[in-house]
XYZ file of C-alpha atoms in Angstrom:
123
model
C 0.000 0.000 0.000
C 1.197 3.385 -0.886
C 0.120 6.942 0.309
C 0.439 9.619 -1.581
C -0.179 13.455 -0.370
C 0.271 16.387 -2.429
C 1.434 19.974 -1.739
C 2.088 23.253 -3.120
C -1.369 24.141 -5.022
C -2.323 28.368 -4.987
C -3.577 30.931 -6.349
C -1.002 32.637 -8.522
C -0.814 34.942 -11.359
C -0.164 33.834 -15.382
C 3.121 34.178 -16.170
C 4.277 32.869 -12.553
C 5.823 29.249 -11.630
C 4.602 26.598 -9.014
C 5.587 23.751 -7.924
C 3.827 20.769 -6.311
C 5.455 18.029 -4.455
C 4.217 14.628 -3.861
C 5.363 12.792 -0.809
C 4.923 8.961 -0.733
C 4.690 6.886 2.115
C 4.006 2.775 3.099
C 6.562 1.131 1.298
C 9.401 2.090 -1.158
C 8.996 2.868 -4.770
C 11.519 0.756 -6.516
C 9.811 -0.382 -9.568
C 6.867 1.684 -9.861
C 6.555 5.121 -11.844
C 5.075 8.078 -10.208
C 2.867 10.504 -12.353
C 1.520 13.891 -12.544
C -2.659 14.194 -13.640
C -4.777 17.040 -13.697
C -8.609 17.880 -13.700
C -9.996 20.791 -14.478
C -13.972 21.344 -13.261
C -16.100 19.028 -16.130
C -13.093 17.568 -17.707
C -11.611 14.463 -17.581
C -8.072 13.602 -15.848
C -5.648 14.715 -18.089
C -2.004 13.219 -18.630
C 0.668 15.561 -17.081
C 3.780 13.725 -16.843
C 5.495 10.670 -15.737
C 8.939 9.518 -14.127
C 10.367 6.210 -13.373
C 11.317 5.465 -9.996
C 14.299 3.294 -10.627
C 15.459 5.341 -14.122
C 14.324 8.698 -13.946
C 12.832 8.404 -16.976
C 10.262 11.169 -17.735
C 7.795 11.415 -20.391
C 5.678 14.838 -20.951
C 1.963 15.798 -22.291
C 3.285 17.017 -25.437
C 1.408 19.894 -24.853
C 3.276 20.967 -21.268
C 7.019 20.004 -22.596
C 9.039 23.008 -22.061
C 7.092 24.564 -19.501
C 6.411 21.402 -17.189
C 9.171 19.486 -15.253
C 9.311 16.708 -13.310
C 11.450 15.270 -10.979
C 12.215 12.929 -8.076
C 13.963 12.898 -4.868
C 15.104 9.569 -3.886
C 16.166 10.264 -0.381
C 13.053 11.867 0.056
C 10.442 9.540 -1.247
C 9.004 12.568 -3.240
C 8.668 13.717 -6.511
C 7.877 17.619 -8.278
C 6.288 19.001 -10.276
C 8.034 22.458 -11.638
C 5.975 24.785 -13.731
C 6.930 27.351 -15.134
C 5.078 29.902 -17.256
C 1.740 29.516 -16.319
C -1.252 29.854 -18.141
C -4.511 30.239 -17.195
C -5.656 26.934 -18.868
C -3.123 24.909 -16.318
C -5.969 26.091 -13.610
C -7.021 22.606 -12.385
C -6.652 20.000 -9.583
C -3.351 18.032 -9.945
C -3.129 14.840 -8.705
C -0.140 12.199 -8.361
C -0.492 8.598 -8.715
C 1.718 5.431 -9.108
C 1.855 3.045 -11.363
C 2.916 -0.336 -10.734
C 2.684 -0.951 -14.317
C 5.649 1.005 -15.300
C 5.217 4.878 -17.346
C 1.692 5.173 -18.397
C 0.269 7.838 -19.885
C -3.089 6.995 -19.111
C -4.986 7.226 -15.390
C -6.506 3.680 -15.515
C -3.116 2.026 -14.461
C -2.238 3.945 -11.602
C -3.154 1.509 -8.234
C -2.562 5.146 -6.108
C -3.948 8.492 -5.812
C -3.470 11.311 -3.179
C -6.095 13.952 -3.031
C -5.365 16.787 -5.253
C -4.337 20.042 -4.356
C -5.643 23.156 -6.481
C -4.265 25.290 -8.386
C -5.963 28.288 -9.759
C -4.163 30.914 -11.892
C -5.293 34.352 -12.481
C -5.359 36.614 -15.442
């Protein structure tokens, strides 16, 4: 069992950078991929980005590269989210998840979910 809780969701203008952490907890990631997901009110969880635990191997949503980056930090059991840039479409509620299934750029695959945190950005 894994638990995930995310972090570092505001209210923050377009044009400024945020990022999000996800700390996991219950039992060590070795193996699994952690990914980024967001929502936005009436839409469906949308593909962020994706990094393998034992790699580091990312993958993007083609439409974030650039402006999105992820990372992890080993010692920590956590992995970010940096954006940069932001727009006032990125307004949504970001989730994290892992994957036991390896990088997947879809939601149905990922066995764990925290609870979101919010982030809202202002014209």
């Amino acid at each position: 069992q894994v638990q995930l809780v995310e972090s570092g969701g505001g209210l923050v203008q377009a044009g400024d950078s945020l990022t999000l952490s996800c700390a996991a907890s219950g039992r060590t990631l070795s193996s699994y991929a952690v990914g980024w997901f967001r929502q936005a009110p009436g839409k469906e969880r949308e593909f962020v980005a994706t990094i393998s635990w034992n790699t580091g191997t990312t993958y993007y949503a083609e439409s974030l590269k650039g402006r999105f980056t992820i990372s992890r930090n080993v010692a920590k059991n956590t992995v970010n989210l940096q954006m940069n840039s932001l727009k006032l479409e990125d307004t949504a509620v970001y989730y994290c998840g892992v994957s036991r299934a390896g990088l997947q750029l879809t939601a149905a695959p990922y066995a764990y979910w925290g609870q979101g945190t919010q982030v809202t950005v202002s014209s």
